[in-house]
Amino acid sequence: MSFGELAPVTAGAVAALMVIVWVVSVAVRDASIVDIVWGLGFVLIAVLGLIVGTEAPRARLAGALTVIWGVRLAIHLFRRNAGKGEDYRYQAMRRRWGPRFPLISLVTVFLLQGTLMWIVSLPVQAAQSSATPAGLTAADAIGTALWFVGFVFESIGDEQLRRFKADPANQGKVMDHGLWRYTRHPNYFGDATLWWGLGVIGLAAGAWWALIGPLVMTVFLLRVSGVPLLERRMSRTRPGYADYVRRTSAFVPLPPKRS
């Protein structure tokens, strides 16, 4: 199946998934469930590609890496959000739009994230819709290595932060240990890095446009909904965060500066 044939299948599946999740969110009055489904949407795309796409080794590699990442992320976010109610971002939107929030959220939250999900997944779809080169190449090895580095940073960074927050003694403190000593956002750095790894795998399939996915992911993490949003909130709620910013790299891991 070519990309032109695979793309409508994955786009339709993602649209259907996000509409279903939206209906559930309206019923339970919690738009935060979209965060958990973010990773699972990529799993859906990858699984569909494994079923109807090419059977080339690259297709299976990209699909497997995506499923591993998406399942881990969904489990992590479920554990983090369970029992805590709706995220403050969606609460603010709900207050702003009032009774119109459910319908507005369909477009601005659910369908928007579904669109981004489909675009970011372009490397996976590229790998799963091309049977050439027939075997794995050096580019596939480089992409897998990048994916592994990113996965380690994201998963370890998430777990270190989870344990830090679980300790009542750390209430109001800034997490600056482990990977967080070298970058203020090891999980975001890892997320971007692993998607660039998948982008290289997509590039190995001959699809230059596969790099659009990791580029969009990186821009959103650095400029839109990742780093800026979190840093504004942390600056308001953590007294020691300004000093942490002065001594710690924002994204790429680097040795900390002296305070």
mmCIF file of C-alpha atoms in Angstrom:
data_model
loop_
_atom_site.group_PDB
_atom_site.id
_atom_site.type_symbol
_atom_site.label_atom_id
_atom_site.label_comp_id
_atom_site.label_asym_id
_atom_site.label_seq_id
_atom_site.Cartn_x
_atom_site.Cartn_y
_atom_site.Cartn_z
ATOM 1 C CA MET A 1 0.000 0.000 0.000
ATOM 2 C CA SER A 2 1.425 3.384 -1.039
ATOM 3 C CA PHE A 3 1.366 6.463 1.179
ATOM 4 C CA GLY A 4 -1.475 7.856 -0.913
ATOM 5 C CA GLU A 5 -3.513 4.775 -0.027
ATOM 6 C CA LEU A 6 -2.402 4.526 3.605
ATOM 7 C CA ALA A 7 -2.862 8.211 4.487
ATOM 8 C CA PRO A 8 -6.697 8.302 4.180
ATOM 9 C CA VAL A 9 -6.954 5.150 6.314
ATOM 10 C CA THR A 10 -4.860 6.570 9.141
ATOM 11 C CA ALA A 11 -6.456 10.021 8.901
ATOM 12 C CA GLY A 12 -9.952 8.565 9.085
ATOM 13 C CA ALA A 13 -9.032 6.328 12.016
ATOM 14 C CA VAL A 14 -7.508 9.221 13.958
ATOM 15 C CA ALA A 15 -10.524 11.452 13.284
ATOM 16 C CA ALA A 16 -12.894 8.724 14.479
ATOM 17 C CA LEU A 17 -10.791 8.113 17.593
ATOM 18 C CA MET A 18 -10.719 11.776 18.562
ATOM 19 C CA VAL A 19 -14.467 12.228 18.055
ATOM 20 C CA ILE A 20 -15.148 9.203 20.254
ATOM 21 C CA VAL A 21 -12.803 10.488 22.951
ATOM 22 C CA TRP A 22 -14.468 13.904 22.719
ATOM 23 C CA VAL A 23 -17.892 12.339 23.307
ATOM 24 C CA VAL A 24 -16.520 10.577 26.382
ATOM 25 C CA SER A 25 -14.917 13.808 27.638
ATOM 26 C CA VAL A 26 -18.253 15.617 27.403
ATOM 27 C CA ALA A 27 -19.959 12.830 29.330
ATOM 28 C CA VAL A 28 -17.396 12.806 32.145
ATOM 29 C CA ARG A 29 -16.682 16.571 31.992
ATOM 30 C CA ASP A 30 -12.951 16.027 31.730
ATOM 31 C CA ALA A 31 -11.060 17.046 28.599
ATOM 32 C CA SER A 32 -7.805 15.820 30.170
ATOM 33 C CA ILE A 33 -8.409 12.335 28.826
ATOM 34 C CA VAL A 34 -7.123 13.621 25.497
ATOM 35 C CA ASP A 35 -3.610 13.671 26.992
ATOM 36 C CA ILE A 36 -3.694 9.936 27.656
ATOM 37 C CA VAL A 37 -5.063 9.222 24.192
ATOM 38 C CA TRP A 38 -2.250 11.244 22.564
ATOM 39 C CA GLY A 39 0.186 8.334 22.750
ATOM 40 C CA LEU A 40 -2.476 5.747 21.949
ATOM 41 C CA GLY A 41 -3.383 7.591 18.749
ATOM 42 C CA PHE A 42 0.129 6.998 17.455
ATOM 43 C CA VAL A 43 -0.208 3.362 18.444
ATOM 44 C CA LEU A 44 -3.390 3.169 16.357
ATOM 45 C CA ILE A 45 -1.606 4.655 13.332
ATOM 46 C CA ALA A 46 1.350 2.299 13.712
ATOM 47 C CA VAL A 47 -0.832 -0.784 14.132
ATOM 48 C CA LEU A 48 -2.890 0.113 11.068
ATOM 49 C CA GLY A 49 0.344 0.492 9.115
ATOM 50 C CA LEU A 50 1.504 -2.894 10.315
ATOM 51 C CA ILE A 51 -1.775 -4.454 9.178
ATOM 52 C CA VAL A 52 -2.315 -2.832 5.775
ATOM 53 C CA GLY A 53 1.103 -1.352 4.950
ATOM 54 C CA THR A 54 4.183 -2.942 3.483
ATOM 55 C CA GLU A 55 5.822 -5.910 5.206
ATOM 56 C CA ALA A 56 9.352 -4.563 4.774
ATOM 57 C CA PRO A 57 11.646 -4.773 7.834
ATOM 58 C CA ARG A 58 11.704 -0.973 8.055
ATOM 59 C CA ALA A 59 7.926 -0.863 8.330
ATOM 60 C CA ARG A 60 7.970 -3.324 11.215
ATOM 61 C CA LEU A 61 10.804 -1.469 12.910
ATOM 62 C CA ALA A 62 9.084 1.914 12.754
ATOM 63 C CA GLY A 63 5.789 0.385 13.865
ATOM 64 C CA ALA A 64 7.332 -1.411 16.837
ATOM 65 C CA LEU A 65 9.242 1.652 18.038
ATOM 66 C CA THR A 66 6.112 3.784 17.813
ATOM 67 C CA VAL A 67 3.980 1.276 19.725
ATOM 68 C CA ILE A 68 6.581 1.008 22.507
ATOM 69 C CA TRP A 69 6.750 4.788 22.840
ATOM 70 C CA GLY A 70 2.993 5.350 22.675
ATOM 71 C CA VAL A 71 2.066 2.644 25.182
ATOM 72 C CA ARG A 72 4.674 3.813 27.701
ATOM 73 C CA LEU A 73 3.549 7.418 27.401
ATOM 74 C CA ALA A 74 -0.124 6.524 27.799
ATOM 75 C CA ILE A 75 0.591 4.458 30.921
ATOM 76 C CA HIS A 76 2.710 7.232 32.408
ATOM 77 C CA LEU A 77 0.066 9.904 31.798
ATOM 78 C CA PHE A 78 -2.698 7.679 33.137
ATOM 79 C CA ARG A 79 -0.752 7.124 36.355
ATOM 80 C CA ARG A 80 0.023 10.824 36.613
ATOM 81 C CA ASN A 81 -3.507 12.093 35.972
ATOM 82 C CA ALA A 82 -5.631 9.414 37.668
ATOM 83 C CA GLY A 83 -7.891 10.864 40.338
ATOM 84 C CA LYS A 84 -6.654 14.451 39.935
ATOM 85 C CA GLY A 85 -9.546 15.858 37.932
ATOM 86 C CA GLU A 86 -9.367 18.019 34.854
ATOM 87 C CA ASP A 87 -6.023 19.670 34.026
ATOM 88 C CA TYR A 88 -5.778 23.400 34.772
ATOM 89 C CA ARG A 89 -5.358 24.209 31.059
ATOM 90 C CA TYR A 90 -8.748 22.769 30.181
ATOM 91 C CA GLN A 91 -10.350 24.234 33.292
ATOM 92 C CA ALA A 92 -9.236 27.679 32.133
ATOM 93 C CA MET A 93 -10.720 27.027 28.691
ATOM 94 C CA ARG A 94 -13.935 25.791 30.283
ATOM 95 C CA ARG A 95 -14.251 28.994 32.339
ATOM 96 C CA ARG A 96 -13.519 31.131 29.299
ATOM 97 C CA TRP A 97 -16.019 29.517 26.937
ATOM 98 C CA GLY A 98 -18.684 28.481 29.421
ATOM 99 C CA PRO A 99 -21.516 26.405 27.890
ATOM 100 C CA ARG A 100 -19.828 26.557 24.480
ATOM 101 C CA PHE A 101 -16.713 24.766 25.701
ATOM 102 C CA PRO A 102 -17.788 21.218 24.719
ATOM 103 C CA LEU A 103 -18.329 22.126 21.069
ATOM 104 C CA ILE A 104 -15.307 24.424 20.910
ATOM 105 C CA SER A 105 -13.110 21.763 22.507
ATOM 106 C CA LEU A 106 -14.017 19.348 19.712
ATOM 107 C CA VAL A 107 -12.153 21.587 17.262
ATOM 108 C CA THR A 108 -9.518 23.354 19.364
ATOM 109 C CA VAL A 109 -8.508 20.381 21.515
ATOM 110 C CA PHE A 110 -9.508 17.027 20.063
ATOM 111 C CA LEU A 111 -9.485 17.488 16.293
ATOM 112 C CA LEU A 112 -6.469 19.796 16.526
ATOM 113 C CA GLN A 113 -4.497 17.192 18.460
ATOM 114 C CA GLY A 114 -5.660 14.533 16.017
ATOM 115 C CA THR A 115 -4.335 16.615 13.130
ATOM 116 C CA LEU A 116 -0.999 17.145 14.867
ATOM 117 C CA MET A 117 -0.861 13.444 15.669
ATOM 118 C CA TRP A 118 -1.276 12.542 12.014
ATOM 119 C CA ILE A 119 1.367 15.055 10.888
ATOM 120 C CA VAL A 120 3.917 14.032 13.527
ATOM 121 C CA SER A 121 3.424 10.385 12.568
ATOM 122 C CA LEU A 122 4.497 11.005 8.966
ATOM 123 C CA PRO A 123 7.874 9.229 9.454
ATOM 124 C CA VAL A 124 6.089 6.075 10.578
ATOM 125 C CA GLN A 125 3.619 6.226 7.706
ATOM 126 C CA ALA A 126 6.485 6.795 5.268
ATOM 127 C CA ALA A 127 8.324 3.727 6.530
ATOM 128 C CA GLN A 128 5.173 1.613 6.447
ATOM 129 C CA SER A 129 4.175 2.566 2.910
ATOM 130 C CA SER A 130 7.487 1.994 1.131
ATOM 131 C CA ALA A 131 9.065 -1.380 0.376
ATOM 132 C CA THR A 132 12.358 0.127 -0.769
ATOM 133 C CA PRO A 133 15.151 -0.171 0.075
ATOM 134 C CA ALA A 134 14.221 -3.768 0.786
ATOM 135 C CA GLY A 135 16.652 -4.227 3.677
ATOM 136 C CA LEU A 136 17.624 -2.071 6.631
ATOM 137 C CA THR A 137 20.360 0.486 6.037
ATOM 138 C CA ALA A 138 22.846 2.519 8.051
ATOM 139 C CA ALA A 139 20.240 5.290 8.216
ATOM 140 C CA ASP A 140 17.834 2.892 9.922
ATOM 141 C CA ALA A 141 20.525 2.062 12.488
ATOM 142 C CA ILE A 142 21.201 5.769 13.127
ATOM 143 C CA GLY A 143 17.486 6.463 13.453
ATOM 144 C CA THR A 144 17.022 3.592 15.890
ATOM 145 C CA ALA A 145 19.968 4.803 17.972
ATOM 146 C CA LEU A 146 18.475 8.320 18.124
ATOM 147 C CA TRP A 147 15.104 6.839 19.077
ATOM 148 C CA PHE A 148 16.737 4.856 21.880
ATOM 149 C CA VAL A 149 18.539 7.909 23.292
ATOM 150 C CA GLY A 150 15.308 9.892 23.207
ATOM 151 C CA PHE A 151 13.284 7.092 24.754
ATOM 152 C CA VAL A 152 15.769 6.763 27.624
ATOM 153 C CA PHE A 153 15.689 10.501 28.336
ATOM 154 C CA GLU A 154 11.915 10.721 28.178
ATOM 155 C CA SER A 155 11.110 7.623 30.219
ATOM 156 C CA ILE A 156 13.792 8.159 32.893
ATOM 157 C CA GLY A 157 13.027 11.876 33.116
ATOM 158 C CA ASP A 158 9.309 11.161 33.595
ATOM 159 C CA GLU A 159 9.993 8.559 36.272
ATOM 160 C CA GLN A 160 12.452 10.765 38.160
ATOM 161 C CA LEU A 161 9.913 13.592 38.223
ATOM 162 C CA ARG A 162 7.110 11.245 39.290
ATOM 163 C CA ARG A 163 9.118 10.007 42.265
ATOM 164 C CA PHE A 164 10.126 13.553 43.177
ATOM 165 C CA LYS A 165 6.513 14.737 43.224
ATOM 166 C CA ALA A 166 5.394 11.673 45.177
ATOM 167 C CA ASP A 167 7.554 12.726 48.149
ATOM 168 C CA PRO A 168 5.645 15.247 50.338
ATOM 169 C CA ALA A 169 8.980 16.694 51.472
ATOM 170 C CA ASN A 170 9.490 18.084 47.948
ATOM 171 C CA GLN A 171 6.299 20.146 47.963
ATOM 172 C CA GLY A 172 7.065 23.532 46.413
ATOM 173 C CA LYS A 173 10.647 22.596 45.547
ATOM 174 C CA VAL A 174 12.334 22.505 42.149
ATOM 175 C CA MET A 175 13.369 19.167 40.667
ATOM 176 C CA ASP A 176 17.069 19.554 39.829
ATOM 177 C CA HIS A 177 18.442 16.039 40.283
ATOM 178 C CA GLY A 178 19.180 13.205 37.880
ATOM 179 C CA LEU A 179 18.619 14.153 34.257
ATOM 180 C CA TRP A 180 16.910 17.333 35.437
ATOM 181 C CA ARG A 181 20.308 18.599 36.575
ATOM 182 C CA TYR A 182 21.461 18.836 32.935
ATOM 183 C CA THR A 183 18.292 19.993 31.188
ATOM 184 C CA ARG A 184 15.122 21.613 32.480
ATOM 185 C CA HIS A 185 13.065 19.364 30.218
ATOM 186 C CA PRO A 186 14.672 15.930 29.729
ATOM 187 C CA ASN A 187 11.303 14.421 28.830
ATOM 188 C CA TYR A 188 10.676 16.985 26.092
ATOM 189 C CA PHE A 189 14.239 16.642 24.813
ATOM 190 C CA GLY A 190 13.758 12.880 24.712
ATOM 191 C CA ASP A 191 10.423 13.210 22.927
ATOM 192 C CA ALA A 192 11.915 15.395 20.209
ATOM 193 C CA THR A 193 15.019 13.228 19.844
ATOM 194 C CA LEU A 194 13.156 9.955 19.396
ATOM 195 C CA TRP A 195 10.894 11.497 16.772
ATOM 196 C CA TRP A 196 13.938 12.752 14.879
ATOM 197 C CA GLY A 197 15.145 9.164 15.050
ATOM 198 C CA LEU A 198 11.906 8.004 13.470
ATOM 199 C CA GLY A 199 12.300 10.816 10.953
ATOM 200 C CA VAL A 200 15.665 9.395 9.892
ATOM 201 C CA ILE A 201 14.038 5.979 9.468
ATOM 202 C CA GLY A 202 11.355 7.580 7.304
ATOM 203 C CA LEU A 203 14.090 9.339 5.357
ATOM 204 C CA ALA A 204 15.718 5.936 4.759
ATOM 205 C CA ALA A 205 12.492 4.961 2.982
ATOM 206 C CA GLY A 206 13.103 7.778 0.495
ATOM 207 C CA ALA A 207 10.575 10.218 1.940
ATOM 208 C CA TRP A 208 12.152 13.614 2.644
ATOM 209 C CA TRP A 209 8.764 14.842 3.874
ATOM 210 C CA ALA A 210 9.015 12.405 6.782
ATOM 211 C CA LEU A 211 11.103 15.069 8.542
ATOM 212 C CA ILE A 212 8.043 17.327 8.720
ATOM 213 C CA GLY A 213 6.786 15.198 11.617
ATOM 214 C CA PRO A 214 9.720 15.648 14.011
ATOM 215 C CA LEU A 215 10.051 19.292 12.963
ATOM 216 C CA VAL A 216 6.441 20.000 13.953
ATOM 217 C CA MET A 217 6.885 18.085 17.215
ATOM 218 C CA THR A 218 10.033 20.050 18.089
ATOM 219 C CA VAL A 219 8.458 23.418 17.281
ATOM 220 C CA PHE A 220 5.448 22.674 19.471
ATOM 221 C CA LEU A 221 7.611 21.466 22.339
ATOM 222 C CA LEU A 222 9.957 24.460 22.189
ATOM 223 C CA ARG A 223 7.657 27.287 21.120
ATOM 224 C CA VAL A 224 4.012 26.458 21.720
ATOM 225 C CA SER A 225 2.601 23.984 24.248
ATOM 226 C CA GLY A 226 5.665 22.427 25.863
ATOM 227 C CA VAL A 227 8.502 24.467 27.307
ATOM 228 C CA PRO A 228 6.912 27.988 27.251
ATOM 229 C CA LEU A 229 3.652 26.959 28.926
ATOM 230 C CA LEU A 230 5.351 24.940 31.655
ATOM 231 C CA GLU A 231 8.065 27.512 32.343
ATOM 232 C CA ARG A 232 5.561 30.330 32.780
ATOM 233 C CA ARG A 233 3.690 28.275 35.330
ATOM 234 C CA MET A 234 6.830 27.147 37.165
ATOM 235 C CA SER A 235 8.141 30.714 37.352
ATOM 236 C CA ARG A 236 4.931 31.734 39.126
ATOM 237 C CA THR A 237 4.714 28.799 41.532
ATOM 238 C CA ARG A 238 8.330 27.831 42.368
ATOM 239 C CA PRO A 239 10.427 30.471 44.197
ATOM 240 C CA GLY A 240 13.729 28.803 43.265
ATOM 241 C CA TYR A 241 12.915 28.309 39.619
ATOM 242 C CA ALA A 242 14.657 31.476 38.395
ATOM 243 C CA ASP A 243 17.974 30.265 39.799
ATOM 244 C CA TYR A 244 17.361 26.841 38.268
ATOM 245 C CA VAL A 245 16.817 28.523 34.892
ATOM 246 C CA ARG A 246 20.087 30.458 35.218
ATOM 247 C CA ARG A 247 22.199 27.371 35.812
ATOM 248 C CA THR A 248 20.418 24.711 33.737
ATOM 249 C CA SER A 249 20.117 24.261 29.976
ATOM 250 C CA ALA A 250 16.568 24.730 28.704
ATOM 251 C CA PHE A 251 16.517 21.758 26.355
ATOM 252 C CA VAL A 252 19.738 20.102 25.183
ATOM 253 C CA PRO A 253 21.517 18.390 28.137
ATOM 254 C CA LEU A 254 24.607 20.344 29.211
ATOM 255 C CA PRO A 255 26.725 20.542 32.377
ATOM 256 C CA PRO A 256 25.054 22.944 34.818
ATOM 257 C CA LYS A 257 26.468 26.417 35.278
ATOM 258 C CA ARG A 258 27.504 27.671 38.671
ATOM 259 C CA SER A 259 24.649 29.344 40.482
#
